[in-house]
XYZ file of C-alpha atoms in Angstrom:
619
model
C -95.849 -18.278 -133.789
C -94.662 -19.166 -130.390
C -91.339 -17.174 -130.797
C -93.277 -14.092 -131.914
C -95.651 -14.202 -128.980
C -92.726 -14.488 -126.563
C -90.987 -11.455 -127.983
C -93.992 -9.241 -127.813
C -94.693 -10.036 -124.164
C -91.073 -9.164 -122.890
C -90.620 -5.634 -124.386
C -92.460 -3.676 -121.616
C -90.247 -5.405 -118.888
C -86.961 -4.453 -120.685
C -88.037 -0.792 -120.892
C -88.913 -0.778 -117.149
C -85.415 -2.274 -116.308
C -83.618 0.337 -118.397
C -85.370 3.109 -116.437
C -84.247 1.617 -113.086
C -80.592 1.270 -114.296
C -80.564 4.774 -115.686
C -81.911 6.284 -112.465
C -79.267 4.409 -110.348
C -76.487 5.614 -112.674
C -77.605 9.215 -112.406
C -77.565 8.997 -108.608
C -74.077 7.365 -108.575
C -72.648 10.077 -110.777
C -74.198 12.776 -108.623
C -72.730 11.114 -105.513
C -69.226 10.998 -107.059
C -69.483 14.634 -108.008
C -70.559 15.583 -104.467
C -67.697 13.605 -102.922
C -65.205 15.204 -105.307
C -66.425 18.677 -104.461
C -66.296 17.957 -100.749
C -62.718 16.534 -101.024
C -61.558 19.566 -103.002
C -63.059 21.872 -100.399
C -61.269 20.053 -97.550
C -57.952 20.211 -99.482
C -58.392 23.966 -99.999
C -59.066 24.433 -96.366
C -56.064 22.393 -95.159
C -53.379 23.254 -97.696
C -50.394 25.287 -96.342
C -49.980 28.910 -97.255
C -47.678 29.215 -100.232
C -44.225 30.594 -99.482
C -43.342 33.851 -101.041
C -40.785 33.561 -103.811
C -37.992 36.098 -103.946
C -38.369 38.348 -106.901
C -34.716 39.292 -107.052
C -31.677 36.857 -107.038
C -28.681 37.139 -104.685
C -25.021 36.782 -105.628
C -24.051 33.178 -106.545
C -21.433 31.720 -104.098
C -19.003 29.408 -105.944
C -16.853 26.800 -104.154
C -13.238 27.881 -103.566
C -10.896 26.154 -105.938
C -8.121 24.062 -104.309
C -4.889 26.039 -104.479
C -1.975 24.072 -105.827
C 1.645 25.222 -105.978
C 3.213 25.791 -109.351
C 5.137 22.768 -110.540
C 8.707 23.569 -111.376
C 10.335 20.510 -112.900
C 14.069 20.374 -112.372
C 16.796 19.480 -114.753
C 18.552 16.319 -113.575
C 21.015 15.509 -116.374
C 23.049 12.311 -116.271
C 26.221 11.857 -118.264
C 27.395 8.486 -119.561
C 30.961 8.142 -118.316
C 31.302 4.419 -118.612
C 34.354 4.228 -120.840
C 35.873 7.470 -119.600
C 35.674 6.205 -116.031
C 37.530 2.984 -116.963
C 34.490 0.507 -117.008
C 35.239 -1.926 -119.825
C 32.990 -4.749 -118.695
C 30.703 -6.632 -121.065
C 28.073 -9.134 -119.986
C 28.134 -12.655 -121.446
C 24.808 -14.448 -121.481
C 25.780 -17.408 -123.600
C 23.003 -16.960 -126.189
C 23.581 -19.004 -129.394
C 20.046 -19.292 -130.688
C 18.683 -22.076 -128.527
C 16.722 -19.472 -126.516
C 17.387 -20.865 -123.050
C 15.636 -18.841 -120.414
C 18.638 -17.945 -118.171
C 20.035 -15.959 -121.044
C 17.384 -13.343 -120.610
C 18.064 -12.464 -116.909
C 21.354 -10.634 -117.106
C 23.885 -10.193 -114.297
C 23.541 -7.643 -111.518
C 26.228 -5.768 -109.699
C 27.095 -3.750 -106.610
C 28.753 -0.659 -105.288
C 30.900 -1.649 -102.251
C 33.989 -0.342 -100.475
C 36.022 -3.562 -100.649
C 39.340 -1.897 -99.861
C 38.108 0.314 -97.007
C 39.468 3.608 -98.437
C 36.136 5.410 -97.988
C 34.905 5.469 -101.603
C 32.574 3.275 -103.596
C 34.104 0.568 -105.740
C 32.216 -1.496 -108.301
C 31.611 -5.184 -108.891
C 29.915 -6.303 -112.140
C 28.542 -9.885 -112.125
C 29.094 -12.001 -115.284
C 27.322 -15.030 -116.612
C 28.962 -17.535 -118.967
C 28.932 -19.366 -122.207
C 27.256 -22.743 -121.970
C 29.430 -25.933 -121.686
C 27.914 -27.152 -124.953
C 28.658 -23.854 -126.779
C 29.845 -24.169 -130.413
C 31.955 -21.056 -130.027
C 34.236 -20.471 -127.002
C 35.800 -17.079 -126.204
C 39.540 -16.789 -126.132
C 39.331 -15.610 -122.502
C 37.044 -17.100 -119.926
C 34.176 -14.778 -118.831
C 34.457 -13.662 -115.181
C 32.940 -10.916 -113.074
C 34.827 -7.675 -112.917
C 36.044 -5.760 -109.799
C 36.862 -2.059 -110.144
C 38.666 0.129 -107.582
C 37.508 3.764 -107.349
C 40.193 6.485 -106.948
C 37.675 8.674 -105.051
C 36.899 10.892 -108.040
C 34.781 8.441 -110.040
C 37.609 6.935 -112.083
C 38.011 3.183 -111.822
C 40.799 0.614 -112.286
C 40.100 -2.982 -113.192
C 41.604 -5.033 -110.391
C 39.913 -8.329 -111.093
C 42.892 -10.393 -112.016
C 44.298 -12.098 -108.994
C 41.542 -10.816 -106.675
C 40.002 -14.276 -106.215
C 36.773 -13.040 -107.823
C 38.040 -13.904 -111.304
C 36.116 -17.200 -111.282
C 34.046 -18.376 -114.211
C 30.453 -19.218 -113.263
C 26.989 -18.486 -114.602
C 26.493 -15.633 -112.239
C 23.246 -13.706 -111.679
C 22.980 -11.684 -108.509
C 25.214 -10.452 -105.750
C 25.000 -9.845 -102.076
C 27.637 -7.827 -100.182
C 28.066 -7.878 -96.400
C 30.618 -8.289 -93.675
C 29.367 -11.622 -92.414
C 32.343 -12.233 -90.056
C 32.380 -8.691 -88.614
C 36.120 -8.239 -89.367
C 35.681 -4.865 -91.087
C 35.977 -6.192 -94.686
C 32.965 -6.625 -96.913
C 32.462 -10.173 -98.222
C 30.731 -11.140 -101.442
C 28.111 -13.800 -102.242
C 27.276 -14.504 -105.915
C 24.061 -16.338 -106.984
C 24.226 -18.567 -110.002
C 22.650 -21.064 -112.356
C 24.108 -23.992 -110.554
C 26.146 -23.802 -107.377
C 26.451 -20.454 -105.675
C 29.691 -18.951 -104.303
C 30.745 -17.117 -101.098
C 33.976 -15.148 -101.237
C 35.571 -14.031 -97.949
C 37.463 -10.743 -98.062
C 40.964 -11.306 -96.716
C 42.012 -7.687 -97.116
C 44.604 -6.297 -99.555
C 42.169 -6.773 -102.483
C 42.102 -10.554 -102.065
C 39.055 -12.787 -101.766
C 38.944 -16.568 -101.167
C 36.120 -18.940 -102.108
C 34.851 -20.543 -98.838
C 31.599 -21.939 -100.225
C 32.148 -25.633 -99.316
C 33.025 -25.087 -95.642
C 30.460 -22.291 -95.205
C 27.614 -24.551 -96.571
C 25.924 -22.000 -98.805
C 26.318 -23.515 -102.299
C 22.710 -24.511 -102.651
C 21.641 -27.146 -105.140
C 23.946 -27.963 -108.032
C 20.944 -27.835 -110.342
C 19.261 -24.741 -108.740
C 18.829 -21.339 -110.304
C 19.423 -18.539 -107.785
C 18.658 -14.862 -108.492
C 18.459 -11.898 -106.084
C 20.173 -12.382 -102.731
C 21.192 -10.401 -99.720
C 22.448 -10.103 -96.143
C 20.370 -9.120 -93.096
C 20.336 -9.968 -89.336
C 16.963 -11.597 -89.075
C 17.545 -12.940 -85.543
C 19.378 -9.885 -84.170
C 22.252 -11.806 -82.804
C 24.814 -9.346 -84.177
C 25.951 -11.106 -87.378
C 24.532 -11.172 -90.847
C 22.377 -14.029 -92.186
C 21.886 -14.777 -95.868
C 18.661 -15.006 -97.936
C 18.865 -16.361 -101.474
C 15.956 -16.307 -103.958
C 15.502 -19.128 -106.401
C 13.557 -18.767 -109.667
C 12.315 -22.021 -111.189
C 13.093 -25.633 -111.605
C 15.094 -25.476 -114.837
C 17.342 -27.523 -117.041
C 18.407 -27.349 -120.711
C 16.410 -30.510 -121.412
C 13.188 -29.169 -119.868
C 13.527 -25.827 -121.646
C 14.360 -27.377 -125.069
C 11.381 -29.833 -124.806
C 8.887 -26.945 -124.809
C 7.791 -25.437 -128.066
C 7.951 -21.737 -127.302
C 7.444 -19.491 -130.299
C 6.619 -15.829 -131.010
C 4.541 -16.303 -134.082
C 4.337 -20.044 -134.579
C 7.761 -20.305 -136.245
C 10.279 -18.064 -134.394
C 11.716 -19.827 -131.376
C 10.967 -17.763 -128.189
C 12.148 -17.747 -124.652
C 9.960 -19.821 -122.334
C 7.185 -18.602 -120.058
C 7.728 -19.070 -116.333
C 4.177 -20.325 -116.120
C 5.380 -23.528 -117.838
C 8.033 -24.253 -115.174
C 7.664 -25.394 -111.594
C 8.664 -22.895 -108.851
C 11.501 -23.159 -106.417
C 12.002 -22.592 -102.710
C 14.332 -19.820 -101.408
C 17.203 -20.483 -98.996
C 17.597 -18.855 -95.608
C 21.029 -19.457 -94.026
C 21.591 -18.627 -90.358
C 25.102 -17.388 -89.564
C 26.533 -19.538 -86.795
C 29.330 -16.972 -86.175
C 32.237 -19.400 -86.936
C 32.328 -19.077 -90.744
C 29.593 -21.677 -91.115
C 25.901 -21.372 -91.959
C 22.823 -23.555 -91.324
C 20.028 -23.846 -93.800
C 16.958 -22.952 -91.677
C 14.605 -22.335 -94.629
C 12.025 -24.909 -93.699
C 11.984 -24.461 -89.936
C 11.896 -20.645 -90.241
C 8.838 -20.740 -92.463
C 10.091 -19.224 -95.670
C 9.324 -22.173 -97.891
C 5.819 -21.465 -98.939
C 3.806 -24.084 -100.888
C 0.857 -23.742 -103.178
C -2.090 -24.811 -101.000
C -3.676 -26.661 -103.941
C -0.710 -28.596 -105.335
C 1.860 -28.496 -102.512
C 4.602 -27.407 -104.950
C 6.844 -24.373 -104.215
C 4.807 -21.123 -104.520
C 7.742 -18.897 -105.452
C 9.345 -17.962 -108.726
C 11.516 -15.264 -107.217
C 13.448 -12.506 -108.975
C 13.590 -9.651 -106.555
C 14.024 -9.361 -102.720
C 14.495 -6.725 -100.079
C 14.222 -6.506 -96.273
C 12.089 -3.646 -94.904
C 10.650 -3.521 -91.389
C 7.048 -3.344 -92.522
C 5.421 -3.242 -89.139
C 7.992 -1.140 -87.265
C 8.765 -3.755 -84.618
C 12.490 -3.612 -85.036
C 12.764 -6.838 -86.985
C 13.632 -6.958 -90.684
C 10.942 -8.635 -92.789
C 11.266 -10.152 -96.259
C 9.398 -9.006 -99.401
C 9.813 -11.234 -102.430
C 8.853 -10.270 -106.010
C 7.611 -13.338 -107.845
C 7.263 -13.766 -111.553
C 3.679 -14.753 -112.654
C 2.743 -16.046 -109.156
C 1.861 -14.074 -106.008
C 4.470 -12.026 -104.270
C 5.460 -12.960 -100.710
C 5.539 -10.918 -97.538
C 7.328 -12.868 -94.822
C 6.820 -11.097 -91.483
C 9.556 -11.752 -88.996
C 8.454 -13.153 -85.621
C 10.342 -13.080 -82.304
C 12.106 -16.415 -82.083
C 13.310 -16.534 -85.670
C 10.303 -17.617 -87.674
C 8.282 -15.916 -90.372
C 4.575 -15.682 -91.188
C 3.585 -15.262 -94.879
C 0.916 -12.556 -95.126
C 1.130 -11.107 -98.671
C -2.463 -11.712 -99.551
C -3.709 -10.557 -96.128
C -1.595 -7.452 -96.375
C -2.484 -6.616 -100.012
C 0.917 -6.991 -101.708
C 0.411 -10.436 -103.277
C -1.526 -9.393 -106.425
C -2.685 -6.391 -108.429
C -5.936 -4.644 -107.589
C -7.945 -7.170 -109.606
C -6.456 -10.164 -107.794
C -4.110 -11.254 -110.568
C -0.395 -12.115 -110.303
C 2.004 -10.159 -112.405
C 5.438 -10.727 -113.897
C 7.356 -9.162 -110.992
C 11.057 -8.372 -111.351
C 12.856 -5.801 -109.179
C 11.789 -4.277 -105.873
C 12.611 -1.394 -103.455
C 10.972 0.405 -100.555
C 10.956 3.914 -99.051
C 8.796 6.304 -97.051
C 8.437 8.361 -100.294
C 5.880 10.814 -98.855
C 8.092 11.667 -95.824
C 5.491 10.182 -93.522
C 5.261 6.845 -91.627
C 3.590 5.250 -94.617
C 6.024 2.781 -96.154
C 5.875 2.307 -99.929
C 7.001 -0.898 -101.771
C 7.653 -0.512 -105.491
C 7.853 -3.558 -107.798
C 8.777 -3.445 -111.478
C 6.503 -5.700 -113.568
C 6.500 -7.158 -117.095
C 5.686 -5.283 -120.307
C 2.087 -3.986 -120.518
C 1.853 -4.312 -116.680
C 2.049 -1.227 -114.564
C 4.719 -0.767 -111.885
C 3.184 -1.596 -108.517
C 3.336 0.869 -105.690
C 2.014 -0.693 -102.527
C 1.482 1.940 -99.772
C 0.976 1.008 -96.158
C -2.421 2.138 -94.839
C -1.818 1.006 -91.235
C 1.737 2.007 -90.132
C 2.779 0.077 -87.035
C 0.141 -2.579 -87.228
C 1.399 -6.100 -86.538
C 0.049 -7.269 -89.853
C 0.085 -4.157 -92.015
C -2.434 -3.399 -94.794
C -1.175 -2.100 -98.101
C -2.956 -0.726 -101.186
C -1.533 -0.475 -104.631
C -1.823 3.251 -105.326
C 0.039 3.267 -108.659
C -3.081 4.145 -110.600
C -4.491 6.700 -108.179
C -1.221 8.601 -107.848
C -0.417 8.544 -111.536
C 2.642 6.217 -111.499
C 0.879 3.210 -113.118
C -0.140 4.639 -116.496
C 3.316 6.223 -117.013
C 5.045 2.830 -116.569
C 2.666 0.455 -118.298
C 4.335 -0.095 -121.634
C 7.934 -1.048 -120.935
C 9.402 -4.181 -119.206
C 10.768 -3.058 -115.903
C 13.662 -4.871 -114.129
C 15.826 -2.812 -111.682
C 13.838 -0.264 -109.665
C 15.386 2.172 -107.211
C 14.133 4.946 -104.905
C 16.681 7.807 -104.752
C 16.549 11.599 -104.243
C 18.003 12.429 -107.612
C 17.748 16.241 -107.268
C 18.312 16.405 -103.413
C 15.012 18.194 -102.883
C 14.057 15.951 -99.941
C 11.677 13.704 -101.828
C 12.793 10.335 -103.143
C 12.328 9.786 -106.885
C 12.175 6.572 -108.811
C 14.469 5.044 -111.464
C 13.494 2.059 -113.594
C 15.926 0.098 -115.834
C 14.038 -1.472 -118.727
C 14.564 -3.964 -121.433
C 12.684 -6.787 -123.146
C 13.501 -10.527 -123.260
C 13.050 -11.064 -127.042
C 15.247 -9.512 -129.767
C 12.408 -10.100 -132.235
C 9.547 -8.755 -130.057
C 8.591 -6.124 -132.654
C 7.602 -8.873 -135.065
C 4.531 -9.571 -132.936
C 4.223 -6.404 -130.891
C 4.912 -3.196 -132.810
C 4.870 -1.073 -129.596
C 7.626 -3.076 -127.947
C 11.426 -2.833 -128.343
C 14.189 -5.188 -127.261
C 16.191 -2.150 -126.097
C 14.235 0.270 -124.010
C 14.871 3.628 -122.299
C 15.285 3.873 -118.599
C 12.768 5.935 -116.660
C 13.397 8.773 -114.128
C 10.174 9.559 -112.351
C 10.484 12.760 -110.399
C 8.530 12.901 -107.119
C 6.662 16.190 -107.188
C 4.857 15.550 -103.896
C 1.233 14.840 -102.937
C -0.143 18.315 -103.887
C -0.593 17.411 -107.507
C -2.926 14.954 -109.333
C 0.110 12.746 -110.111
C 2.805 12.345 -107.492
C 5.349 11.257 -110.077
C 6.292 12.933 -113.286
C 8.161 11.040 -116.100
C 11.090 13.316 -116.938
C 11.812 13.697 -120.690
C 15.103 13.802 -122.444
C 15.252 17.578 -122.125
C 15.426 17.181 -118.394
C 17.625 14.059 -118.099
C 19.854 14.134 -121.167
C 20.197 11.980 -124.316
C 22.701 9.841 -122.432
C 20.087 8.890 -119.865
C 17.209 7.990 -122.296
C 19.434 5.968 -124.650
C 17.867 2.573 -125.185
C 19.533 -0.564 -123.711
C 18.648 -4.087 -122.652
C 18.339 -2.977 -119.081
C 18.328 -5.319 -116.092
C 19.772 -4.505 -112.609
C 20.412 -0.988 -111.259
C 22.618 0.348 -108.492
C 23.465 3.701 -106.995
C 26.288 5.433 -105.123
C 28.023 8.778 -104.850
C 31.103 7.805 -106.843
C 32.689 11.285 -106.962
C 31.944 12.632 -103.468
C 29.843 15.517 -104.671
C 26.810 14.591 -102.562
C 24.421 13.419 -105.275
C 23.741 9.880 -106.332
C 25.103 8.425 -109.547
C 23.709 5.377 -111.279
C 24.970 2.044 -112.684
C 22.510 0.360 -115.061
C 23.323 -3.267 -115.889
C 22.486 -5.126 -119.067
C 21.913 -8.582 -120.476
C 24.414 -9.624 -123.086
C 25.841 -6.110 -123.401
C 27.713 -3.312 -121.692
C 26.478 -1.541 -118.591
C 26.213 2.195 -118.315
C 27.721 4.347 -115.570
C 25.761 7.566 -115.414
C 27.132 10.511 -113.448
C 24.494 12.820 -111.858
C 25.219 16.364 -113.018
C 22.403 18.105 -111.308
C 22.987 21.719 -110.279
C 19.939 22.604 -108.269
C 21.855 24.093 -105.440
C 20.100 21.883 -102.936
C 21.870 20.898 -99.798
C 22.524 17.316 -98.666
C 23.889 15.145 -95.863
C 25.319 11.661 -96.175
C 25.575 9.249 -93.236
C 27.710 6.166 -92.850
C 27.138 3.934 -89.836
C 29.377 1.427 -88.053
C 27.851 -1.031 -85.636
C 29.526 -2.349 -82.499
C 26.937 -4.527 -80.695
C 24.933 -4.918 -83.969
C 26.375 -6.136 -87.267
C 29.451 -4.145 -88.395
C 27.659 -2.749 -91.475
C 24.633 -1.632 -89.419
C 22.395 -3.264 -92.082
C 18.837 -2.836 -90.977
C 19.440 0.399 -89.097
C 16.875 3.206 -89.639
C 18.179 6.803 -89.814
C 15.708 9.711 -89.291
C 16.684 13.257 -90.143
C 14.442 15.933 -88.699
C 14.208 19.186 -90.657
C 13.540 22.549 -89.038
C 9.907 22.434 -90.087
C 9.419 19.085 -88.345
C 9.507 16.965 -91.532
C 11.192 13.661 -90.973
C 13.282 12.162 -93.793
C 13.736 8.441 -93.283
C 16.328 6.096 -94.781
C 17.158 2.460 -94.006
C 20.658 1.024 -94.297
C 19.683 -1.753 -96.761
C 21.976 -2.463 -99.719
C 19.706 -5.319 -101.015
C 17.486 -3.509 -103.522
C 16.651 -3.314 -107.185
C 17.170 -6.578 -109.165
C 20.085 -8.978 -108.552
C 21.998 -5.904 -107.392
C 23.246 -4.020 -104.288
C 23.631 -0.283 -103.539
C 26.167 1.515 -101.393
C 25.926 1.376 -97.564
C 25.960 5.152 -96.835
C 22.499 6.829 -96.930
C 21.879 10.160 -98.672
C 19.497 12.882 -97.530
C 18.519 15.689 -99.819
C 17.685 18.755 -97.790
C 16.375 21.080 -100.541
C 17.076 24.733 -99.672
C 17.420 23.997 -95.999
C 21.042 24.580 -94.876
C 20.487 23.022 -91.477
C 18.592 20.236 -89.689
C 17.284 19.746 -86.235
C 18.614 16.259 -85.344
C 19.524 12.837 -86.470
C 18.078 9.712 -84.866
C 19.626 6.333 -85.433
C 17.523 3.247 -84.627
C 20.252 0.516 -84.453
C 19.420 -3.176 -85.089
C 18.593 -4.597 -81.682
C 16.550 -1.556 -80.500
C 19.076 1.000 -79.205
C 18.435 4.599 -80.090
C 21.139 7.229 -80.669
C 20.275 10.894 -81.248
C 22.717 13.563 -82.438
C 22.132 17.315 -82.662
C 22.320 19.312 -85.872
C 25.599 19.968 -87.547
C 27.114 21.197 -90.824
C 25.499 20.003 -94.059
C 26.926 19.132 -97.455
C 29.223 16.453 -95.977
C 29.540 12.800 -95.221
C 29.500 12.029 -91.513
C 30.448 8.745 -89.909
C 28.577 7.570 -86.797
C 29.704 4.661 -84.579
C 27.181 2.874 -82.421
């Protein structure tokens, strides 16, 4: 009863409360409506007057397409004249199945005028059979010296020359270190190195012990070369060393291709080695200044040598008149040793951007060269890298800066993708068609005879590359020339290693020598018939070194274009090129002037003269 009474009494109060809530809700809704109406009225009053829309469309203006010239790719045929020219050399690497790493590196070579008759002779560097070889050849392997008759025909004059010495040779450096007018020869080796002094009359004598440049008896030296780093008028010697190697170390490592097939070792499994820098004392003796000059770079984490060097060249990267050193290292960072006044060097490869690829990784670097390939002040450094790694093309972004900055432009200018597959050793800049732009040659070949067992895309023998420089007006600055443009002789596969160039037949264009590992080299005569003009320049120093190594020669064309060449035979891979420099002039049959920047700073300028000739200039 109580619950029922309570319910009946509360009903009128609930009805009264509902009426109050309903009334308040109605007033709230009305207020919201009034505010909305007022806001809309204000918006109508304040909104901007709508712009009038055109009822008819005007003509659409399209951007102007960038005009590019038509690309006309030249024919640059090369003819294999090796045997016809009298070159009967074969390289001996000593391979007998043990798969010892030095067997893969090949011997380089050089064009040089050893007899001073004005034409380019040839020296091919040989390696050797191993002391423990089970089969010995009837005749000891030696390097081979060939005399050119001026037309591109060669005679083997090795016997009795003094260069007929058996050694496990790798690289060669040619330079007149005693300034007597005869070019001398240094040979880098597995084991002690050798310096041969040219006595004239086609005779050389081994002066290694008294000169003090043998290096370590257990060292492995590779690319080497002469340059006057201290500008005292005579040539100094730089020798690259590869790794700390012995037969025992190599044989103790289980290198295989597929788990069963013995393979050649990886440089990552060996310790690096310091290079040598020998200062010429001017009396036939040299002093090893490697440590005090600052060229012995250590790994900052381990303190061991940071170099595993295969290629070297000496450009003046900051235009201060001093030759610097760029070293191509295998699987560790490259080196850029910038020459300082007073005879010391500062290593700045990482700071300058030439140490690694664009992702910060080290590559398997082999050969090296440099050139102002755009005919500007921007220096380019090209490095040939291992298979599946692109050729590097480091281009200076800050010409003239004390510490220059380079960027690898191989991808952006189209060179990288063209060169990715093959294993590149010798690389050379040369104007193959004499059009005024330097092109690029690469000599290629793998290390492993059985590489196709594990990599179907790879071959032991590989074709060389001729990359034609078409200029900066196209998406790719370099075009890989096919067989139809270069000949079947050029693209024939080989186990390529070093490369050299010279005008062997005095016709103005540059011929090629491609060296091999364990096989025969190929002498390729340039048979281009573009009709382009040319000028060749040979320098002789008086106050600077006799060869004028390190001199810069600028040729100014009528339109103001400056073609620049450096007298620097140390290029490519374990090889040397001729001393004269070649300018392709294209269709221009004249030039404005020649400027020679001699080592030491003096400048000599000559007016224009006849083209299509070799001229000799004395300081």
